[in-house]
Amino acid sequence: MQPTRRDLLKTSTLAGLGASIMAATGCGTAGAGVRAPADTATTTAGGIVLPAGLGATRPRPAGQQPVHALTTKPLDKVRIAAIGCGGRGSSLMQDCLGIEFAELVAVCDLRLERATAMAERVAKAGRPKPAVIGGSEDAWEALCARDDIDVIYIATPWHWHAPMALRAMEHGKHAFVEVAATVTVADCWRLVDASERNQRHCVMLENCCYGENELFVLNLVRQGVLGELNHAECGYIHDLRGLLFDLGGEGGWRREFHREYDGNLYPTHGLGPVAQYLGINRGDRFAHLVSMSSPQRGLGAWRAAHHPNGGQQDGETYVCGDMNTTMVKTALGRTIMVQHDVISPRPYSRINALSGTGGTFFDYPARLALNDPKAHGLASEGSHAWLSDQDLATMRAKYTHPLWRRLQDRAKDSGHGGMDFVMNWRHLDCIRSGQTPDSVVYDAAAWSSLIELTSWSVANGSMPITVPDFTRGLWQGLQPLGIVV
C-alpha cells in the first residue's frame, strides 16, 4: 500500500533523499527590522514540528554557481520523460504531443497500468511508443538513471516532488516539477543547491503564469501602463470538498495536509504571476510575511453531511482553517495579499489583482481602471470607474501578450483555457534553444516556501517571519522578466 502523507511525515527520509519537516534549516540572519523565529521549534495543531530558523538565508556552498542565467547546449529535440501518469501527468504529456520538438522517451507510474495506458496513447498519436516503467515505489529511480532523457516531468503527490527532482538533477536532467515544488523550506534549499551544484534547471510548472489574463497584465506592467507598482492580491479559491475525499485521485493524499498544516497549502497559482509582475527575485524579493487562518469548519461539516467513502474518514480531525490570509512585504516595501480557501462554497478565483500609480487590474471578471484613460485614447471618464467593455477590448487588442498571440490557436484545445500548452511550449523551447527559462529554481523555492512559512506564522499567533533569500543576494542586480516573444 502506498504510504500516506501522515506516514511520510513521521519518517526521517523519503526514498533516501527527502528530509522530513523536522530537519534543521541551517543558519543565517533575519531581515533587518523583522523579528526572527524563536530558537525553539514550534509544534502545530496537527502535530507537525516547524523547526527554528525557517526564515534564515543560507550561504552558498563552496564550488556552487548560480543558475539565474544558466544557459545549456541547444538541442534539436528535447527528450522528455514523465513520472506520474494520473490526470495531471496525462494532461501534460498530451500537450507535449502537440509540440513538434518534444519526444516522449519514457513514462513511469506506481500503477503500471496507468503508465502503460499513457504509452499506448502516445503510440496511437503516431509517435514512437515510450518505455514503460512502474509497479513499485522506487521504479522512478531507474527512469532518472537513463541516459536518453533531457527533461523529467514530475506530476506526483507533493511529498514526492523534492526527492524526484533532486535525483533527476543528480543524473544530469532538468526537472520540471508540478506545484508546489516542495512543502518544506529545508527541501527548498535542497532544490536550490542541487540546481546550482549540477547546473541543471529546476522549473516549477506554474501554468497560471501563462494564462491569457496573466500575460496581458504582465505586458501592461512591462509597457508601463500601470505605473509604479505598490500592491497586489492573489489567491487560490476553489471548492475542492468533493475532490478531497476522492480516494482514487488527489483525495487519497491531499486531504492529509488538512490534518497536519494550518496555513496556505497551495500558494503558487496566484502568487507566481504576481511575483513575475513585481519582479520578485529580479529587482525585489519577498522580505517577510504574516499569516492568519479562520477556524476549520467547512471540511468537517461537508464530511458530516455526505459521509463519503462509507464513512471511512468520519474519525479524522482537520486543522487547516477554511480561509488562510497572508500578507507579504517585499524588500522594496510593496505588499501582497495571498489567500487560500478550498473549502467554502464559493466560485473559483485566483483574484489576480495589481495596483500601481497608473492603474489597477482586477480579475474574475477582468476589470481595468486607469489613472488617465484619455491618455490611452479611450472614452472612459476616469479612475473612479472600471473601463467600459469596449475600452477594455481596445486595451486587449493593443496589449495582448505576444507569446499568447503567437500560440493561442495551437493552445485552444489545451487544458486550463490554453495556458497549459503555452507553458509547456515555452519551457521546452527554452531548453531546446539553451536559454534560461522564465522561472528558475529560486522562484520555485520562494513561491513554494510559503506553505511552511505561513504555517509557522499561524502557529505563532500571526507573528512575522522572514522569507529566505534563495538567490543569496542576486536579486539586487537582476532585471524583471521581460516580454517573452
Coordinates of C-alpha atoms in Angstrom, one line a residue:
M1 CA 0.0 0.0 0.0
Q2 CA 1.3 3.5 -0.8
P3 CA 2.2 5.3 2.4
T4 CA 0.0 8.2 3.4
R5 CA 1.3 11.7 3.9
R6 CA 0.9 11.2 7.7
D7 CA 3.2 8.2 7.5
L8 CA 5.8 10.0 5.5
L9 CA 5.9 13.0 7.8
K10 CA 6.9 10.7 10.7
T11 CA 10.0 9.4 8.8
S12 CA 13.4 11.0 8.7
T13 CA 13.9 10.5 4.9
L14 CA 11.9 9.8 1.8
A15 CA 13.4 7.4 -0.7
G16 CA 16.8 8.3 0.7
L17 CA 16.5 11.9 -0.4
G18 CA 13.7 14.0 1.0
A19 CA 14.3 15.1 4.6
S20 CA 11.4 15.3 6.9
I21 CA 9.9 18.5 8.2
M22 CA 11.7 18.1 11.5
A23 CA 15.1 18.6 9.8
A24 CA 17.1 21.7 10.8
T25 CA 17.0 24.5 8.3
G26 CA 20.5 25.9 8.5
C27 CA 22.0 29.2 9.6
G28 CA 21.8 32.9 8.7
T29 CA 20.2 36.1 9.9
A30 CA 16.7 37.5 9.6
G31 CA 15.9 40.6 7.5
A32 CA 16.5 44.0 9.1
G33 CA 13.8 45.2 11.4
V34 CA 11.9 41.9 11.4
R35 CA 11.8 39.6 14.4
A36 CA 13.4 36.3 13.7
P37 CA 11.8 33.0 14.6
A38 CA 12.5 31.8 18.1
D39 CA 15.3 29.4 18.8
T40 CA 13.0 26.6 19.7
A41 CA 10.8 24.7 17.3
T42 CA 7.0 25.1 17.1
T43 CA 4.5 22.3 17.1
T44 CA 1.4 22.9 15.1
A45 CA -2.1 21.8 16.0
G46 CA -1.7 18.9 13.6
G47 CA 1.4 17.7 15.4
I48 CA 4.0 18.9 12.8
V49 CA 7.2 20.3 14.2
L50 CA 8.2 23.5 12.5
P51 CA 11.9 24.0 13.1
A52 CA 13.6 27.2 14.3
G53 CA 15.4 29.3 11.8
L54 CA 12.9 28.8 8.9
G55 CA 13.5 32.3 7.6
A56 CA 17.3 32.1 7.6
T57 CA 19.2 32.6 4.4
R58 CA 21.9 30.0 3.9
P59 CA 25.3 30.9 2.4
R60 CA 26.2 29.4 -1.0
P61 CA 28.3 26.3 -0.5
A62 CA 31.8 26.5 -2.0
G63 CA 32.0 25.5 -5.6
Q64 CA 28.4 26.1 -6.5
Q65 CA 27.5 28.5 -9.2
P66 CA 24.2 30.5 -9.5
V67 CA 21.7 29.4 -12.2
H68 CA 19.8 32.7 -12.7
A69 CA 21.3 33.0 -16.1
L70 CA 22.2 29.4 -16.8
T71 CA 22.3 28.5 -20.4
T72 CA 22.7 25.0 -21.8
K73 CA 23.7 23.3 -25.0
P74 CA 20.9 23.8 -27.7
L75 CA 19.1 20.7 -28.8
D76 CA 17.3 19.6 -32.0
K77 CA 14.9 17.5 -30.0
V78 CA 14.0 17.7 -26.3
R79 CA 13.8 14.2 -25.0
I80 CA 11.3 14.1 -22.1
A81 CA 10.0 11.6 -19.6
A82 CA 7.1 11.6 -17.1
I83 CA 6.9 10.4 -13.6
G84 CA 3.2 10.3 -12.7
C85 CA 0.7 9.2 -15.3
G86 CA -2.5 10.2 -13.5
G87 CA -4.8 13.0 -14.6
R88 CA -2.2 15.8 -14.4
G89 CA 0.6 13.8 -15.9
S90 CA -1.5 12.6 -18.7
S91 CA -2.7 16.1 -19.5
L92 CA 0.9 17.5 -19.6
M93 CA 2.0 14.7 -21.9
Q94 CA -1.0 15.3 -24.2
D95 CA 0.1 18.9 -24.6
C96 CA 3.7 17.8 -25.3
L97 CA 2.4 15.5 -28.1
G98 CA 1.5 18.7 -29.9
I99 CA 5.0 20.1 -29.6
E100 CA 7.0 19.0 -32.6
F101 CA 10.4 19.3 -31.0
A102 CA 9.4 17.2 -27.9
E103 CA 9.9 13.5 -27.9
L104 CA 8.4 11.4 -25.0
V105 CA 11.0 8.7 -24.2
A106 CA 9.7 7.1 -21.1
V107 CA 6.8 7.1 -18.7
C108 CA 6.6 5.9 -15.1
D109 CA 3.9 5.4 -12.5
L110 CA 3.4 3.4 -9.3
R111 CA 0.4 1.9 -11.0
L112 CA 1.9 0.1 -14.0
E113 CA -1.4 0.1 -15.8
R114 CA -1.5 3.9 -15.9
A115 CA 2.0 4.1 -17.4
T116 CA 1.0 1.5 -20.0
A117 CA -2.1 3.4 -20.9
M118 CA -0.2 6.6 -21.4
A119 CA 2.4 4.8 -23.6
E120 CA -0.4 3.4 -25.8
R121 CA -2.0 6.9 -26.2
V122 CA 1.4 8.2 -27.4
A123 CA 1.6 5.4 -30.0
K124 CA -1.9 6.0 -31.2
A125 CA -1.0 9.6 -31.8
G126 CA 1.6 8.4 -34.2
R127 CA 4.7 9.0 -32.0
P128 CA 7.2 6.3 -31.0
K129 CA 6.0 4.4 -28.1
P130 CA 7.8 5.4 -24.9
A131 CA 9.4 2.9 -22.5
V132 CA 7.1 1.9 -19.6
I133 CA 8.4 1.8 -16.1
G134 CA 6.5 1.3 -12.9
G135 CA 4.9 -1.1 -10.5
S136 CA 6.9 -0.2 -7.4
E137 CA 7.6 2.8 -5.3
D138 CA 11.2 3.1 -6.4
A139 CA 10.7 2.4 -10.1
W140 CA 11.2 6.1 -10.8
E141 CA 14.8 5.9 -9.8
A142 CA 15.5 3.7 -12.8
L143 CA 13.9 6.3 -15.1
C144 CA 16.1 9.1 -13.6
A145 CA 19.2 7.0 -14.3
R146 CA 18.5 6.6 -18.1
D147 CA 20.9 8.4 -20.4
D148 CA 18.4 9.2 -23.2
I149 CA 16.4 11.9 -21.3
D150 CA 16.9 15.7 -21.2
V151 CA 13.9 16.7 -19.1
I152 CA 11.9 14.8 -16.5
Y153 CA 8.3 16.0 -15.8
I154 CA 7.2 15.2 -12.2
A155 CA 3.5 15.1 -11.6
T156 CA 3.2 13.1 -8.4
P157 CA 1.8 13.8 -4.9
W158 CA 3.5 16.8 -3.3
H159 CA 5.7 14.9 -0.9
W160 CA 7.5 13.1 -3.7
H161 CA 8.3 16.3 -5.7
A162 CA 11.6 17.2 -4.0
P163 CA 13.1 13.6 -3.9
M164 CA 12.4 13.1 -7.6
A165 CA 13.6 16.5 -8.7
L166 CA 16.8 16.1 -6.7
R167 CA 17.5 12.7 -8.2
A168 CA 16.7 13.9 -11.7
M169 CA 19.2 16.8 -11.4
E170 CA 21.9 14.5 -9.9
H171 CA 21.6 12.4 -13.0
G172 CA 22.0 15.4 -15.3
K173 CA 18.4 16.1 -16.2
H174 CA 16.4 19.2 -16.0
A175 CA 13.5 18.8 -13.5
F176 CA 10.0 20.2 -14.5
V177 CA 8.1 19.9 -11.2
E178 CA 4.4 20.3 -10.6
V179 CA 3.2 22.8 -8.0
A180 CA 4.1 23.2 -5.3
A181 CA 7.8 22.3 -5.9
T182 CA 8.0 21.1 -2.3
V183 CA 6.4 21.5 1.1
T184 CA 9.3 22.4 3.4
V185 CA 11.8 25.2 3.5
A186 CA 14.6 22.6 4.0
D187 CA 13.7 21.0 0.7
C188 CA 13.5 24.4 -1.0
W189 CA 17.2 24.8 -0.1
R190 CA 18.0 21.3 -1.3
L191 CA 16.5 22.0 -4.7
V192 CA 18.4 25.3 -4.9
D193 CA 21.7 23.6 -4.0
A194 CA 21.1 20.7 -6.4
S195 CA 20.3 23.0 -9.3
E196 CA 23.4 25.1 -8.6
R197 CA 25.6 22.1 -8.0
N198 CA 24.6 20.2 -11.1
Q199 CA 23.9 23.2 -13.3
R200 CA 20.5 21.9 -14.3
H201 CA 17.3 23.8 -14.2
C202 CA 14.5 23.0 -11.7
V203 CA 11.4 24.7 -13.2
M204 CA 8.1 24.6 -11.4
L205 CA 5.2 24.0 -13.8
E206 CA 3.2 27.1 -12.7
N207 CA 0.8 27.1 -15.6
C208 CA -1.1 30.2 -14.3
C209 CA 1.9 32.4 -15.3
Y210 CA 0.9 31.6 -18.9
G211 CA -2.9 32.4 -18.7
E212 CA -4.2 34.9 -21.2
N213 CA -5.1 37.5 -18.5
E214 CA -1.8 37.0 -16.6
L215 CA 0.2 37.5 -19.7
F216 CA -1.9 40.5 -20.6
V217 CA -1.2 42.1 -17.2
L218 CA 2.5 41.3 -17.5
N219 CA 2.6 43.1 -20.8
L220 CA 0.7 46.1 -19.2
V221 CA 3.3 46.2 -16.5
R222 CA 6.3 46.0 -18.8
Q223 CA 4.9 48.7 -21.1
G224 CA 4.5 51.0 -18.1
V225 CA 0.7 51.2 -18.3
L226 CA 0.1 50.6 -14.6
G227 CA 2.9 52.9 -13.5
E228 CA 4.9 52.3 -10.3
L229 CA 3.6 49.1 -8.7
N230 CA 2.7 49.1 -5.0
H231 CA 0.2 46.4 -4.1
A232 CA -1.0 43.0 -5.4
E233 CA -3.7 40.5 -4.4
C234 CA -3.8 36.9 -5.3
G235 CA -5.2 33.5 -4.1
Y236 CA -6.5 30.1 -4.8
I237 CA -10.2 30.0 -4.1
H238 CA -11.5 26.6 -5.4
D239 CA -14.2 24.4 -3.8
L240 CA -12.4 21.0 -3.6
R241 CA -14.5 19.4 -0.8
G242 CA -15.6 16.5 -3.0
L243 CA -12.1 16.0 -4.5
L244 CA -10.5 15.9 -1.1
F245 CA -12.5 12.7 -0.4
D246 CA -11.8 11.1 -3.8
L247 CA -9.6 8.2 -2.7
G248 CA -8.9 7.2 -6.3
G249 CA -7.3 10.6 -7.0
E250 CA -5.8 13.5 -5.2
G251 CA -8.0 13.0 -2.2
G252 CA -6.0 9.9 -1.3
W253 CA -3.1 12.1 -0.2
R254 CA -4.1 15.8 -0.4
R255 CA -6.6 15.7 2.4
E256 CA -3.8 14.6 4.7
F257 CA -2.3 18.1 4.6
H258 CA -5.5 19.5 6.0
R259 CA -4.9 17.2 9.0
E260 CA -1.3 18.5 9.6
Y261 CA -0.9 22.1 8.5
D262 CA -2.8 25.3 9.2
G263 CA -1.5 27.7 6.7
N264 CA -1.6 28.3 2.9
L265 CA -1.4 24.8 1.4
Y266 CA -1.3 25.9 -2.2
P267 CA 0.1 29.4 -2.7
T268 CA 1.7 29.3 -6.1
H269 CA -1.2 29.5 -8.7
G270 CA -2.0 33.1 -7.6
L271 CA 1.4 34.1 -6.3
G272 CA 3.5 33.0 -9.3
P273 CA 2.0 35.5 -11.8
V274 CA 2.1 38.3 -9.2
A275 CA 5.7 37.6 -8.4
Q276 CA 6.6 38.0 -12.1
Y277 CA 4.6 41.3 -12.3
L278 CA 6.6 42.6 -9.3
G279 CA 10.0 41.3 -10.4
I280 CA 10.4 39.1 -7.3
N281 CA 13.9 37.6 -7.3
R282 CA 14.7 40.1 -10.1
G283 CA 15.0 43.6 -8.5
D284 CA 12.8 42.8 -5.5
R285 CA 12.1 39.9 -3.2
F286 CA 9.8 38.6 -0.5
A287 CA 11.1 40.1 2.7
H288 CA 8.7 38.8 5.4
L289 CA 5.1 37.7 5.9
V290 CA 2.4 37.4 8.5
S291 CA -0.4 34.8 8.2
M292 CA -3.7 34.0 9.9
S293 CA -6.4 31.4 9.4
S294 CA -10.1 31.3 10.0
P295 CA -11.5 28.4 12.0
Q296 CA -11.8 25.0 10.4
R297 CA -15.5 24.4 9.8
G298 CA -16.3 23.6 6.2
L299 CA -14.4 20.3 5.6
G300 CA -15.7 18.7 8.7
A301 CA -19.2 19.9 8.0
W302 CA -19.1 18.6 4.4
R303 CA -17.9 15.2 5.6
A304 CA -20.7 15.0 8.3
A305 CA -23.3 15.9 5.7
H306 CA -22.2 13.5 3.0
H307 CA -20.4 10.6 4.8
P308 CA -18.1 9.9 1.8
N309 CA -16.5 6.5 1.2
G310 CA -19.0 4.8 3.5
G311 CA -17.8 6.9 6.5
Q312 CA -14.2 5.8 6.3
Q313 CA -13.0 9.3 7.3
D314 CA -15.5 10.0 10.0
G315 CA -12.9 9.9 12.7
E316 CA -10.4 12.3 11.1
T317 CA -9.6 15.7 12.6
Y318 CA -8.8 18.7 10.4
V319 CA -6.7 21.6 11.5
C320 CA -6.4 23.8 8.4
G321 CA -8.6 26.9 8.6
D322 CA -11.1 27.3 5.8
M323 CA -9.6 30.6 4.8
N324 CA -5.9 31.5 5.2
T325 CA -4.9 35.1 4.6
T326 CA -1.3 36.1 4.3
M327 CA 0.3 39.5 3.9
V328 CA 3.8 39.6 2.3
K329 CA 6.0 42.6 2.5
T330 CA 8.7 42.9 -0.2
A331 CA 12.2 44.4 0.1
L332 CA 11.0 47.5 -1.8
G333 CA 8.1 48.0 0.5
R334 CA 5.4 46.7 -1.7
T335 CA 2.6 44.5 -0.3
I336 CA 1.0 41.3 -1.5
M337 CA -2.2 39.6 -0.1
V338 CA -2.3 35.8 -0.7
Q339 CA -5.4 33.8 0.2
H340 CA -6.2 30.1 0.2
D341 CA -9.7 28.6 0.5
V342 CA -10.6 25.2 -1.0
I343 CA -13.5 24.6 1.4
S344 CA -16.1 27.3 1.1
P345 CA -19.0 27.2 -1.4
R346 CA -17.6 30.0 -3.5
P347 CA -16.9 30.4 -7.2
Y348 CA -13.4 29.8 -8.5
S349 CA -11.0 32.8 -8.3
R350 CA -7.2 33.5 -8.2
I351 CA -8.1 37.1 -7.6
N352 CA -5.1 38.3 -9.8
A353 CA -5.1 42.0 -8.8
L354 CA -2.4 44.6 -9.2
S355 CA -2.3 48.3 -8.3
G356 CA 0.1 51.0 -9.4
T357 CA 0.3 54.7 -9.8
G358 CA -1.1 54.4 -13.4
G359 CA -3.9 52.0 -12.9
T360 CA -5.4 48.9 -11.3
F361 CA -6.3 45.5 -12.7
F362 CA -8.7 43.0 -11.0
D363 CA -9.7 39.6 -12.4
Y364 CA -12.7 37.3 -12.0
P365 CA -14.1 39.0 -14.0
A366 CA -11.3 41.0 -15.7
R367 CA -11.5 44.7 -15.0
L368 CA -9.1 47.6 -15.6
A369 CA -9.1 51.1 -14.3
L370 CA -6.6 53.7 -15.5
N371 CA -5.5 56.9 -13.9
D372 CA -6.0 58.8 -17.3
P373 CA -8.0 56.7 -19.8
K374 CA -7.9 59.6 -22.4
A375 CA -4.1 59.4 -22.5
H376 CA -4.6 56.0 -24.0
G377 CA -7.2 57.2 -26.5
L378 CA -10.1 55.7 -24.5
A379 CA -13.6 57.1 -24.0
S380 CA -13.9 56.1 -20.3
E381 CA -14.0 59.1 -17.9
G382 CA -11.5 58.3 -15.2
S383 CA -10.1 56.2 -12.4
H384 CA -13.3 56.2 -10.4
A385 CA -14.8 53.5 -12.6
W386 CA -13.7 50.4 -14.5
L387 CA -13.1 50.8 -18.2
S388 CA -16.1 50.1 -20.4
D389 CA -16.2 46.7 -22.1
Q390 CA -15.3 48.5 -25.4
D391 CA -12.3 50.3 -23.9
L392 CA -11.1 47.1 -22.2
A393 CA -11.3 45.3 -25.6
T394 CA -9.2 48.1 -27.1
M395 CA -6.6 47.7 -24.4
R396 CA -6.5 43.9 -25.0
A397 CA -6.1 44.4 -28.7
K398 CA -3.1 46.6 -28.1
Y399 CA -1.5 44.8 -25.1
T400 CA -2.3 41.1 -25.6
H401 CA 1.0 39.4 -24.8
P402 CA 2.9 38.4 -27.9
L403 CA 3.5 34.9 -26.6
W404 CA -0.2 34.3 -26.2
R405 CA -0.9 35.9 -29.6
R406 CA 1.6 33.6 -31.2
L407 CA 0.4 30.3 -29.6
Q408 CA -3.3 30.9 -28.9
D409 CA -4.6 28.9 -31.9
R410 CA -2.4 25.9 -31.1
A411 CA -3.4 26.1 -27.4
K412 CA -7.2 26.4 -27.8
D413 CA -7.8 22.7 -27.1
S414 CA -5.3 22.5 -24.2
G415 CA -6.1 22.4 -20.5
H416 CA -7.0 25.3 -18.4
G417 CA -8.0 27.6 -21.2
G418 CA -4.8 27.1 -23.2
M419 CA -2.3 28.1 -20.5
D420 CA -1.0 24.5 -20.2
F421 CA 0.1 24.3 -23.8
V422 CA 1.7 27.8 -23.7
M423 CA 3.6 26.9 -20.5
N424 CA 4.9 23.6 -21.9
W425 CA 5.9 25.0 -25.2
R426 CA 7.7 27.9 -23.6
H427 CA 9.6 25.9 -21.1
L428 CA 10.6 23.2 -23.6
D429 CA 11.6 25.8 -26.2
C430 CA 13.9 27.4 -23.6
I431 CA 15.6 24.0 -23.2
R432 CA 15.7 23.4 -26.9
S433 CA 17.4 26.8 -27.6
G434 CA 19.6 26.6 -24.5
Q435 CA 18.3 29.8 -22.9
T436 CA 17.3 30.4 -19.3
P437 CA 13.6 29.6 -18.6
D438 CA 11.3 32.4 -17.4
S439 CA 11.4 30.9 -13.8
V440 CA 14.2 29.0 -12.3
V441 CA 14.8 27.2 -9.0
Y442 CA 14.9 30.4 -6.9
D443 CA 11.4 31.1 -8.0
A444 CA 10.2 27.6 -7.3
A445 CA 11.7 27.8 -3.9
A446 CA 10.4 31.3 -3.0
W447 CA 6.9 30.6 -4.1
S448 CA 6.7 27.2 -2.5
S449 CA 8.2 28.3 0.8
L450 CA 5.0 29.9 1.8
I451 CA 3.5 26.6 2.8
E452 CA 5.7 26.1 5.8
L453 CA 6.3 29.8 6.5
T454 CA 2.6 30.6 6.7
S455 CA 2.1 27.6 8.9
W456 CA 4.8 28.9 11.3
S457 CA 3.2 32.3 11.4
V458 CA -0.3 30.9 12.1
A459 CA 1.1 28.6 14.8
N460 CA 2.9 31.6 16.5
G461 CA -0.1 34.0 16.7
S462 CA 0.5 35.6 13.3
M463 CA 4.0 36.7 14.2
P464 CA 6.0 38.0 11.2
I465 CA 8.6 35.6 9.8
T466 CA 11.4 36.4 7.3
V467 CA 11.3 34.8 3.9
P468 CA 14.7 33.3 3.0
D469 CA 16.6 34.9 0.1
F470 CA 17.0 31.9 -2.1
T471 CA 19.0 33.9 -4.6
R472 CA 21.5 34.8 -1.9
G473 CA 21.6 38.4 -2.9
L474 CA 21.5 38.0 -6.7
W475 CA 18.0 39.6 -6.8
Q476 CA 19.5 43.1 -6.3
G477 CA 21.3 43.2 -9.6
L478 CA 18.7 41.5 -11.9
Q479 CA 16.1 42.9 -14.1
P480 CA 12.5 41.8 -14.0
L481 CA 11.3 39.2 -16.6
G482 CA 10.9 40.9 -19.9
I483 CA 8.2 40.4 -22.6
V484 CA 8.8 37.0 -24.0
V485 CA 8.1 36.7 -27.7

